[in-house]
Coordinates of N, CA, C and O in Angstrom, one line a residue:
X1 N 0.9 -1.2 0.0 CA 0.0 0.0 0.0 C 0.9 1.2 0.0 O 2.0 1.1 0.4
X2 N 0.5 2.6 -0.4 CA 1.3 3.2 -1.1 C 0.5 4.5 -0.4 O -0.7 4.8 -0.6
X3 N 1.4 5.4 0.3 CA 1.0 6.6 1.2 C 0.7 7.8 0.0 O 1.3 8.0 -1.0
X4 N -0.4 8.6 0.6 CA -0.7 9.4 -0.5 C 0.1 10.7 0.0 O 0.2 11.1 1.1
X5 N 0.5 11.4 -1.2 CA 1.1 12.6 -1.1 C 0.8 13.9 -1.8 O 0.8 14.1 -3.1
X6 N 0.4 15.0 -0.6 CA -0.1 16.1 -0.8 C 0.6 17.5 -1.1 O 1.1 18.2 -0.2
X7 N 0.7 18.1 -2.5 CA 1.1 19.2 -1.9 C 0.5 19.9 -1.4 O -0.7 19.9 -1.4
X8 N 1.5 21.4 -0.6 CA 1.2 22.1 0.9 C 0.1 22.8 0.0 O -0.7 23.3 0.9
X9 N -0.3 23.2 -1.3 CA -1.0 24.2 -1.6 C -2.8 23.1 -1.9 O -3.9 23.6 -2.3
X10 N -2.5 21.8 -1.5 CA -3.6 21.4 -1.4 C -5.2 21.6 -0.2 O -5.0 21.6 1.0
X11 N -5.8 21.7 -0.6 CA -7.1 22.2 0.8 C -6.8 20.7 1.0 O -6.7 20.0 -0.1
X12 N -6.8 20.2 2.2 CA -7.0 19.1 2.9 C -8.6 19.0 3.7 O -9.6 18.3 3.4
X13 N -8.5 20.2 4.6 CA -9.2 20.5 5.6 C -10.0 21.9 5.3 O -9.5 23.0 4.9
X14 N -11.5 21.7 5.9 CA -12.0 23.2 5.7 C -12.2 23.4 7.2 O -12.2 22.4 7.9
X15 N -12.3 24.4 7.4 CA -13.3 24.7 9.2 C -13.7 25.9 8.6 O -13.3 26.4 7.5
X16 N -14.8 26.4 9.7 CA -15.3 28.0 9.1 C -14.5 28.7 9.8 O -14.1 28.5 10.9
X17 N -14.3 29.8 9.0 CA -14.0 31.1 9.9 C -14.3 31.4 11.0 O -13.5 31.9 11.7
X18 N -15.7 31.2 11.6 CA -16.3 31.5 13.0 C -16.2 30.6 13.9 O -16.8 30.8 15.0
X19 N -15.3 29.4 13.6 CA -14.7 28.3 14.6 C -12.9 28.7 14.6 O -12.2 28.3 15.5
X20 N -12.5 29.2 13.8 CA -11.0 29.7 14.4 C -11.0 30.9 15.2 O -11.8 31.8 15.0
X21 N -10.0 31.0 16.2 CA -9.7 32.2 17.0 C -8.1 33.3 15.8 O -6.9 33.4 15.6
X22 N -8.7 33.6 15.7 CA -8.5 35.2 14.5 C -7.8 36.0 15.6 O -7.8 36.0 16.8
X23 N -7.2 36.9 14.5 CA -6.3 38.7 15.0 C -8.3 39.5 15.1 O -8.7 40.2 16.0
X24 N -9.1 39.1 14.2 CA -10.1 39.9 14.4 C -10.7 39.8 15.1 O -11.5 40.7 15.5
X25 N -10.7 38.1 15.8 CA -11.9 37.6 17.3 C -11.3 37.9 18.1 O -11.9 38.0 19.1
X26 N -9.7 38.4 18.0 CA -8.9 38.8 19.3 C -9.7 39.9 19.4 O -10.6 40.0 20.1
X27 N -9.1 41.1 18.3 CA -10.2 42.7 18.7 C -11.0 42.6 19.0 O -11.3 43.4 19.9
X28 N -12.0 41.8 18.4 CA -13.6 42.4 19.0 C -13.8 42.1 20.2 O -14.6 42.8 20.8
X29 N -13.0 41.1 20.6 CA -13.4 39.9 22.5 C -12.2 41.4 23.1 O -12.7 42.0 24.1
X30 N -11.3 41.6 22.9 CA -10.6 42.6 24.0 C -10.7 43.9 23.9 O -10.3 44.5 24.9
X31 N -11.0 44.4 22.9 CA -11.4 45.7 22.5 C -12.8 46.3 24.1 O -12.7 47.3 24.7
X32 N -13.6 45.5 24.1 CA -14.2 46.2 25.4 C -13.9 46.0 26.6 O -14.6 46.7 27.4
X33 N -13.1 45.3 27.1 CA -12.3 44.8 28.0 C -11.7 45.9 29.0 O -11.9 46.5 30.0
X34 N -10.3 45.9 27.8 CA -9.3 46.7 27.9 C -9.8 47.9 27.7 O -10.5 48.2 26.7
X35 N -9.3 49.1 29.0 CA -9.7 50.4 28.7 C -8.3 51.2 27.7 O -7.1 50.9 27.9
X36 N -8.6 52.0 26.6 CA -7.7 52.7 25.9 C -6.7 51.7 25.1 O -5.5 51.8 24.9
X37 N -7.6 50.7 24.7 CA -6.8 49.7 24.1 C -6.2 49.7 22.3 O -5.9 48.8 21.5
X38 N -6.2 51.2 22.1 CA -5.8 51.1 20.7 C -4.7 50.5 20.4 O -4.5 50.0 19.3
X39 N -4.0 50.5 21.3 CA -2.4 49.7 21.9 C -2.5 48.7 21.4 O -1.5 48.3 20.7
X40 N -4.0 47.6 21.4 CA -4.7 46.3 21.0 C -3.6 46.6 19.4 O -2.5 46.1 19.2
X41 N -4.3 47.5 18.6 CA -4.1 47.1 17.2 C -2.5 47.1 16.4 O -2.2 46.7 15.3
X42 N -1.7 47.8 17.6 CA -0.1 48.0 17.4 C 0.1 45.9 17.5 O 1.0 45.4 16.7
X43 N -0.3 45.4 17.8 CA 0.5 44.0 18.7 C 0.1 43.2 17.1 O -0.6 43.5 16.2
X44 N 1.0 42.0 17.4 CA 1.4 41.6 16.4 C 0.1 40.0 16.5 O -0.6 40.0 17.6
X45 N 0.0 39.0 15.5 CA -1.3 38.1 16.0 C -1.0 37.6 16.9 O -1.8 37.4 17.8
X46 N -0.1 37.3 16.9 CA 1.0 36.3 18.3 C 0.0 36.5 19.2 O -0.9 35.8 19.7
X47 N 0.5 37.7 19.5 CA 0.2 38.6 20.9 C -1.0 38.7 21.1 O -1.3 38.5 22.2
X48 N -1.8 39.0 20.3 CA -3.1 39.1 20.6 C -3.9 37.8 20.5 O -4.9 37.7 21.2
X49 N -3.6 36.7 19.8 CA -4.2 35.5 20.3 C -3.8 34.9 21.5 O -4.6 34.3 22.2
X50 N -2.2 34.8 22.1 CA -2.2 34.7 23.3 C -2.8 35.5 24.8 O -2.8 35.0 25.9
X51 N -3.2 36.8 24.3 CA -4.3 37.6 25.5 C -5.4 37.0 24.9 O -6.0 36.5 25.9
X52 N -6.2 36.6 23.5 CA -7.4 36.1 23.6 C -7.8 34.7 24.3 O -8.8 34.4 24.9
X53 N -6.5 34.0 24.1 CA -6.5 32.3 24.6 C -7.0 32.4 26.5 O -7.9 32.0 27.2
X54 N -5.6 33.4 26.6 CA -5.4 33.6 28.0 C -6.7 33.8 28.7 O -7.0 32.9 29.4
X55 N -7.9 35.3 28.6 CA -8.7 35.5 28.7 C -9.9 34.6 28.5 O -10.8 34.5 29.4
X56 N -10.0 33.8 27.5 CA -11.0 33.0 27.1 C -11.1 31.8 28.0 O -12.2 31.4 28.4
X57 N -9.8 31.2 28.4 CA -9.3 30.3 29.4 C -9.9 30.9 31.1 O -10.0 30.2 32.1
X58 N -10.2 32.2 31.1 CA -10.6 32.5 32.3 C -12.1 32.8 32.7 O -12.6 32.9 33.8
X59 N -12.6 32.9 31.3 CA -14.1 33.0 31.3 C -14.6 31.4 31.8 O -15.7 31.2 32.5
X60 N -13.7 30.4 31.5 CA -14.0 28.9 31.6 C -15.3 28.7 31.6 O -15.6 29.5 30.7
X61 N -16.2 28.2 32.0 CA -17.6 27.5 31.3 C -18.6 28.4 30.2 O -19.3 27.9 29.3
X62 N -18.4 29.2 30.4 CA -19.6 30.5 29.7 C -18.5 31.1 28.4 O -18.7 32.1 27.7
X63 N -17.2 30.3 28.1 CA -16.3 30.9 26.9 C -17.4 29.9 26.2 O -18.1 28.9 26.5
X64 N -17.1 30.6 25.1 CA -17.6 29.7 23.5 C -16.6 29.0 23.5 O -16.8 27.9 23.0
X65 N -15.6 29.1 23.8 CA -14.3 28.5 23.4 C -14.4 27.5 24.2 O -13.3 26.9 24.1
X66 N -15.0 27.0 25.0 CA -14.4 26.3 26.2 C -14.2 24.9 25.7 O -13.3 24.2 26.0
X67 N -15.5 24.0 24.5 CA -14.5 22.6 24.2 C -13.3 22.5 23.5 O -12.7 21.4 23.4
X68 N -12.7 23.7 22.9 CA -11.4 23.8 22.7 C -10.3 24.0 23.6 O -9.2 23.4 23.5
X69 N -10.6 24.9 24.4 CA -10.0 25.1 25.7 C -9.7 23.8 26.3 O -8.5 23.4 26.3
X70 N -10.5 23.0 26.7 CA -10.6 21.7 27.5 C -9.6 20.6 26.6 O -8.9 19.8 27.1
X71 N -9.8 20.9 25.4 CA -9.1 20.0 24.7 C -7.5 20.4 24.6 O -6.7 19.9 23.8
X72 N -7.1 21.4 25.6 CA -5.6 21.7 25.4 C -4.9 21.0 26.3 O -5.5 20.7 27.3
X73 N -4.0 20.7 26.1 CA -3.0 20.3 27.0 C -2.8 21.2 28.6 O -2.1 22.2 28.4
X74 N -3.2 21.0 29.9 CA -3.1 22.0 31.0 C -1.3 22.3 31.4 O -0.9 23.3 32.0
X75 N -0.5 21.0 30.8 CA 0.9 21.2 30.9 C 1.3 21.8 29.6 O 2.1 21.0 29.1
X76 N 1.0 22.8 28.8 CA 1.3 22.7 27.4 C 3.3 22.1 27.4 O 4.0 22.5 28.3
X77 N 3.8 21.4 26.4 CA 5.0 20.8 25.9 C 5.9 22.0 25.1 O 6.5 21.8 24.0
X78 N 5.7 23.4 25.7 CA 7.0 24.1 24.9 C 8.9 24.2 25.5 O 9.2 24.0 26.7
X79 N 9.6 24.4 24.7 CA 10.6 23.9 25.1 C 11.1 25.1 25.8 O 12.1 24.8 26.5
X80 N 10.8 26.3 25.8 CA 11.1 27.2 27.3 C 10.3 27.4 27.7 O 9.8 28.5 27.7
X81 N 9.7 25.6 28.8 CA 8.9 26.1 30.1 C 10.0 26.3 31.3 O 11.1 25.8 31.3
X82 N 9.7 26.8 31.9 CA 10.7 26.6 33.3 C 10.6 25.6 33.9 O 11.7 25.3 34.4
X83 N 9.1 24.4 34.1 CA 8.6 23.4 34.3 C 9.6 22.3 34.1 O 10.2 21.6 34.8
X84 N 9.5 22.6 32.4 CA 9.7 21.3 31.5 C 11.5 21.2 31.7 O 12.2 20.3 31.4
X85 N 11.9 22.3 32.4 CA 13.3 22.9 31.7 C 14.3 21.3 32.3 O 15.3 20.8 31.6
X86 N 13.9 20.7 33.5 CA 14.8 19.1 33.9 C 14.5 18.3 32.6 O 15.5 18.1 31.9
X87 N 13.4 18.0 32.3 CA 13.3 17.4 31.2 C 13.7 17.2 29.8 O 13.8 16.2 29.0
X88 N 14.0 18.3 29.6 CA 14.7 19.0 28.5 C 16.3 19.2 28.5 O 16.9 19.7 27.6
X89 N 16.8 18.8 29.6 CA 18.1 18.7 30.0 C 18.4 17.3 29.6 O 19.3 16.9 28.9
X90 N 17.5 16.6 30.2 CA 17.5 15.0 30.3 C 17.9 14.7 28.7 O 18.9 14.2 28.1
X91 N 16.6 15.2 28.4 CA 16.6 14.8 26.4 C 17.7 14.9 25.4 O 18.1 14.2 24.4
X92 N 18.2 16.3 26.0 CA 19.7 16.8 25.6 C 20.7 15.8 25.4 O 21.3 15.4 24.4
X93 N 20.9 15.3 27.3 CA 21.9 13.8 27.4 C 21.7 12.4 26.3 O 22.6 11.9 25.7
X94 N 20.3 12.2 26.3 CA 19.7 11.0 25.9 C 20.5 11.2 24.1 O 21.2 10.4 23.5
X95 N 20.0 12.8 23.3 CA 20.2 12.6 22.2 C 21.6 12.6 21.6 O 21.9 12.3 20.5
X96 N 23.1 13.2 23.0 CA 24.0 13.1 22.6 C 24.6 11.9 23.3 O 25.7 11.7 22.7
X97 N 24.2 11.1 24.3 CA 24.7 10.2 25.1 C 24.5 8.7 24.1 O 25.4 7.9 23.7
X98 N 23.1 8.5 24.0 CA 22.5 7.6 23.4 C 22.1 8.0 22.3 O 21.8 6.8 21.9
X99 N 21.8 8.6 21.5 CA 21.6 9.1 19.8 C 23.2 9.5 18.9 O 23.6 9.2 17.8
X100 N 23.7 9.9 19.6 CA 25.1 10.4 19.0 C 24.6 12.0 18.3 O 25.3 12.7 17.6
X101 N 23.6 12.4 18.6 CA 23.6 14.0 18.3 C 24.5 14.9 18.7 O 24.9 14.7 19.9
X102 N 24.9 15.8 18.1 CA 26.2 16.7 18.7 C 25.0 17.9 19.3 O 24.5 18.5 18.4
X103 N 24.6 18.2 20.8 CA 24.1 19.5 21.4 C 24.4 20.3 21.6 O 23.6 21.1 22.1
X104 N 25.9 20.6 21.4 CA 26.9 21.6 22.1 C 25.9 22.7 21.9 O 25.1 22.6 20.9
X105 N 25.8 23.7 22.6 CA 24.9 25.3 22.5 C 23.5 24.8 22.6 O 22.8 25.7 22.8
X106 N 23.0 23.9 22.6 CA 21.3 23.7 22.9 C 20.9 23.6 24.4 O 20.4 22.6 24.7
X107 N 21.1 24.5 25.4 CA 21.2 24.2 26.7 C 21.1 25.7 26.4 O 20.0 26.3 26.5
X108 N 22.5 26.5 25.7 CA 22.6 28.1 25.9 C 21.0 28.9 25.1 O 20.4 29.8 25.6
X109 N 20.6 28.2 23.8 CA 19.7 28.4 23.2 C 18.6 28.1 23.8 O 17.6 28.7 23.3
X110 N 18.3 27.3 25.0 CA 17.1 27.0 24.9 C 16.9 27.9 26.5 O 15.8 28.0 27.1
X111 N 17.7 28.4 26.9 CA 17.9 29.5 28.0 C 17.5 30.4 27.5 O 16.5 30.8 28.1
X112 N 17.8 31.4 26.2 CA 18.3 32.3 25.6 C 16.1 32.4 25.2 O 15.5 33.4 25.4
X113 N 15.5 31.2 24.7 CA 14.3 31.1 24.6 C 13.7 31.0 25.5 O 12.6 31.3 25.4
X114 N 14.2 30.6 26.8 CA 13.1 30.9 28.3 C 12.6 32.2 28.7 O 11.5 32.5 29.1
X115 N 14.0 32.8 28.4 CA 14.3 34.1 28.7 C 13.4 35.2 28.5 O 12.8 35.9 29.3
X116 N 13.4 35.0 26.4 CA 12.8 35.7 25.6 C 11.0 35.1 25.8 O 10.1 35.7 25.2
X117 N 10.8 34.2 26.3 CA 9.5 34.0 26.5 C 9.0 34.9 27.9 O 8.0 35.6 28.1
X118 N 9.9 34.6 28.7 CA 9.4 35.5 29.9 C 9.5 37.2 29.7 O 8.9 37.9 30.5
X119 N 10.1 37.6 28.8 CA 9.8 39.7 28.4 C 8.7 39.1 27.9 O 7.8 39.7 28.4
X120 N 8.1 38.0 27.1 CA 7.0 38.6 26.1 C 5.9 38.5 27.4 O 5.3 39.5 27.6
X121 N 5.6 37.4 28.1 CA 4.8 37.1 29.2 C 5.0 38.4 30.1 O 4.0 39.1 30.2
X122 N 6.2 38.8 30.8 CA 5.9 39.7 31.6 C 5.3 41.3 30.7 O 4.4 42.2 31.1
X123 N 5.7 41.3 30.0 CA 5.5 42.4 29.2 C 3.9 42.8 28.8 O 3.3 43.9 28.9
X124 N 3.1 41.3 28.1 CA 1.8 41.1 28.2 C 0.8 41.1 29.2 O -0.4 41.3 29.1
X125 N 1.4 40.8 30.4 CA 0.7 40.4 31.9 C 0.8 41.8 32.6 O 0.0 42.1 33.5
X126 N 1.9 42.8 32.2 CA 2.2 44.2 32.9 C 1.2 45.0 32.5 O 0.6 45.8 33.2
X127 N 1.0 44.8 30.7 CA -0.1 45.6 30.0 C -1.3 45.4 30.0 O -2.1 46.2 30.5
X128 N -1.6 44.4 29.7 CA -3.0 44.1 29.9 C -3.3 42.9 30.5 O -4.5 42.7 30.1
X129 N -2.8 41.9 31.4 CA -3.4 40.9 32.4 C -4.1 41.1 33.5 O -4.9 40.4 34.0
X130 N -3.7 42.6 34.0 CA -5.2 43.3 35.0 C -7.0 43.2 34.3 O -8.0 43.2 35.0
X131 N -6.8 43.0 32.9 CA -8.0 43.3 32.3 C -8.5 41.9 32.0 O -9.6 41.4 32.1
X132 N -7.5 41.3 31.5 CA -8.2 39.9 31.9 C -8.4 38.7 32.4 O -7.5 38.1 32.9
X133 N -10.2 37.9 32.3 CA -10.3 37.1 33.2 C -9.1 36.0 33.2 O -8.4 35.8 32.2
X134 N -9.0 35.3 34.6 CA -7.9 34.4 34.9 C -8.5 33.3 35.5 O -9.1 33.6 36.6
X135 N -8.4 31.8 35.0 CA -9.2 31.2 36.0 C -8.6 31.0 37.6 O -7.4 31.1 37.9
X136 N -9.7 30.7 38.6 CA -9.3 30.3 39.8 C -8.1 30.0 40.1 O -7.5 29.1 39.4
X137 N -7.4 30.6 41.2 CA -6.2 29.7 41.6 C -5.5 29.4 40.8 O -5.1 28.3 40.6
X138 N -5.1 30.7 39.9 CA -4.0 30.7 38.1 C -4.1 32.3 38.6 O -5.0 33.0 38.8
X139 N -2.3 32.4 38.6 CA -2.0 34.5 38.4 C -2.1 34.6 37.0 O -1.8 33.6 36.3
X140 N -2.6 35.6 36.4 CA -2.2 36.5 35.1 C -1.3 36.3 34.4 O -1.4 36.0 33.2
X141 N -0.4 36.4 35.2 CA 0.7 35.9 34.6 C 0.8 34.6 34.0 O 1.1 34.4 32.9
X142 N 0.4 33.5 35.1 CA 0.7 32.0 34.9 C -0.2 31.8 33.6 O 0.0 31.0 32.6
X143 N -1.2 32.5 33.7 CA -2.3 32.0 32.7 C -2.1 32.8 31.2 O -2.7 32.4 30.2
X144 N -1.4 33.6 31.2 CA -0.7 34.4 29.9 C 0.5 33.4 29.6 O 0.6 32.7 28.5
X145 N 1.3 33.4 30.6 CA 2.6 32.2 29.6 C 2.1 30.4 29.4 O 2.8 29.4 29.0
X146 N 0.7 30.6 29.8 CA 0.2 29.2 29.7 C -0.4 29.2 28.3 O -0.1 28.2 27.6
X147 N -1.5 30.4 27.6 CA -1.4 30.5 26.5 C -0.4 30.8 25.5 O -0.3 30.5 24.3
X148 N 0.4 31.6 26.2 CA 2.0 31.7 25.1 C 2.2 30.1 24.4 O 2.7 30.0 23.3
X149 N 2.0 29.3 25.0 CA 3.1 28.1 25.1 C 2.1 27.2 24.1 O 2.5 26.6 23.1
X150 N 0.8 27.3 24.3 CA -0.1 27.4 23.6 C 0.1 27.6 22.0 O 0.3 26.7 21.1
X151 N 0.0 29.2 21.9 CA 0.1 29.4 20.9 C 1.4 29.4 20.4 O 1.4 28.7 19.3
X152 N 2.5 29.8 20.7 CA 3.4 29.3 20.1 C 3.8 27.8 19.7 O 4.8 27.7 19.0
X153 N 3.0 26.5 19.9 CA 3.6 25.3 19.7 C 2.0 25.0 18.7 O 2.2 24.1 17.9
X154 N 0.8 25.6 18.6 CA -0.1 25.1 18.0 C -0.9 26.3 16.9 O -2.1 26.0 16.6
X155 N -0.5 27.4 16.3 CA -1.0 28.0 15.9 C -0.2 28.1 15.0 O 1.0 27.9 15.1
X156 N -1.4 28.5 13.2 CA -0.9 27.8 12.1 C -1.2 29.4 11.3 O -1.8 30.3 11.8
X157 N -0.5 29.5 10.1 CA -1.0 30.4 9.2 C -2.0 30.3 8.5 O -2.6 29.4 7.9
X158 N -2.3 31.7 8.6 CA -3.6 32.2 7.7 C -3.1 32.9 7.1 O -1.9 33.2 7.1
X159 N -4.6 33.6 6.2 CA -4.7 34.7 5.3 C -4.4 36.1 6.2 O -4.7 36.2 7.4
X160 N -3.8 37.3 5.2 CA -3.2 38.6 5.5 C -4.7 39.2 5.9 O -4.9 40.1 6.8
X161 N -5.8 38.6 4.9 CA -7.3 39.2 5.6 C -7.5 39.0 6.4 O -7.4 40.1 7.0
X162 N -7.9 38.0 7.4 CA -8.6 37.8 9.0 C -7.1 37.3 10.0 O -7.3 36.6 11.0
X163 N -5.9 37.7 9.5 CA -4.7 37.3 10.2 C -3.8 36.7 9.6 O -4.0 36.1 8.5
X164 N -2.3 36.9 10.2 CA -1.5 35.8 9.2 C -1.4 34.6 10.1 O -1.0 33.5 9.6
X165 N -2.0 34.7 11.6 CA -1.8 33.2 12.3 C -3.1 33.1 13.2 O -3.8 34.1 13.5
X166 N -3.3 31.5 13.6 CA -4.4 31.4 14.2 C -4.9 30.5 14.7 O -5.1 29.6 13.8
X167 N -5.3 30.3 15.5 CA -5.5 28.7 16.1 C -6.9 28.1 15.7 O -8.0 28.7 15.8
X168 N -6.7 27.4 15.4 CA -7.8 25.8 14.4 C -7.6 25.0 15.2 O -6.6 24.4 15.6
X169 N -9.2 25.1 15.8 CA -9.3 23.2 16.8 C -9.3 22.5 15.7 O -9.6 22.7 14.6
X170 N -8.7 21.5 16.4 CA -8.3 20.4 15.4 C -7.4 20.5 14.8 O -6.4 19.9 15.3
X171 N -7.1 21.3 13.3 CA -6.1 21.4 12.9 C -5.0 21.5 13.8 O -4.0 20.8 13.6
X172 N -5.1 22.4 14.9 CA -3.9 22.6 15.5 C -3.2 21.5 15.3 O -2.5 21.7 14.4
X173 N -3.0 20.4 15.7 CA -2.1 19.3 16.4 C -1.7 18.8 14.8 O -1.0 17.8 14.9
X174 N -1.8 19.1 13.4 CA -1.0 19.4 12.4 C -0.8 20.6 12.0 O -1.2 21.1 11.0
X175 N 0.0 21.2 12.8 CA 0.4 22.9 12.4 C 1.7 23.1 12.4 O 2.2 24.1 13.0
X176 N 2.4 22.3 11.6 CA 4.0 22.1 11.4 C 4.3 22.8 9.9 O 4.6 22.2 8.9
X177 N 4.1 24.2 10.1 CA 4.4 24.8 8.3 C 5.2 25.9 9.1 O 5.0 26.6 10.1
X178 N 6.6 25.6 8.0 CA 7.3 26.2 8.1 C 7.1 27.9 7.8 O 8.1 28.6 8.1
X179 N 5.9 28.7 7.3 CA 5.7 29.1 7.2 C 4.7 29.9 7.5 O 4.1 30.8 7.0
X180 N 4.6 29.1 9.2 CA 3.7 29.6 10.1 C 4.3 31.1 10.5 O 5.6 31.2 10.4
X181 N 3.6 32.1 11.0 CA 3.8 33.5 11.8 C 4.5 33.4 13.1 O 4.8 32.2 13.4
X182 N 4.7 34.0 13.6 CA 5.4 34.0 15.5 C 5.7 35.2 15.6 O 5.3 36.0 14.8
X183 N 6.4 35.5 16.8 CA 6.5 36.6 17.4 C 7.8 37.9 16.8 O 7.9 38.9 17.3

């Protein structure tokens, strides 16, 4: 049997527009929120789908979002968690110990990425995590670099019309294009 092969410009998958979380579902959901938030439209989609995640995640039962929500991972798997960071040490050994991979500098890099994940979280949680909701017994903070980790490991590109990036239930968990957006 004989694996079928697609190219990337093929539609595989449709969803509608009013089931992905958008740069535009970001505005409309934080736009009344946040006071004086023209600031909203300076931020790049990144950023604004991780304040939408974050926020939507704290509405918890009453989000529209919420069987998507539930369907995320509560530990999300990015490689600068602080969490994950023994783990990821471990993996390091395993792929140069037992793989024969050369890691030299993947230790300083993946620091150099903790790092830069925590300005964007503290920076997001300074501006606007006062404004939004957080679920129970979760800081602002925690629940902003919980969607970062989120969106940075599962959100895919779009069109320059409703965003260039954006999270697709479902699709997410194939959202390996090199040509996805980030920060």
């Amino acid at each position: 049997s004989s694996v079928a092969v697609y190219p990337q410009e093929d539609v595989l998958i449709r969803v509608p527009l009013t089931f992905q979380m958008t740069r535009n579902v970001a505005l409309e959901t934080l736009y009344p929120i946040i006071p004086g938030s023209a600031s909203l439209q300076e931020l790049d989609d990144a950023a604004l789908l991780v304040l939408l995640l974050a926020h939507e995640r704290g509405i918890g039962r009453y989000s529209r979002w919420l069987p998507y929500i539930a369907s995320l991972p509560p530990e999300p798997q990015c490689g600068y968690s602080r969490r994950l960071r023994p783990k990821m040490m471990e993996a390091l050994l395993v792929y140069e110990n037992e793989i024969g991979v050369e890691t030299e500098g993947w230790e300083d890099e993946l620091t150099k990425a903790m790092l830069y994940a925590d300005r964007i979280v503290d920076g997001l949680n300074s501006d606007y995590g006062a404004f939004l909701q957080t679920p129970e017994s979760v800081s602002s903070r925690d629940n902003i670099q919980w969607a970062l980790c989120q969106v940075t490991s599962r959100s895919t590109a779009g069109s320059e019309e409703h965003g260039a990036l954006r999270m697709v239930p479902i699709v997410d968990l194939i959202n390996h294009d090199s040509d996805a957006g980030g920060f």
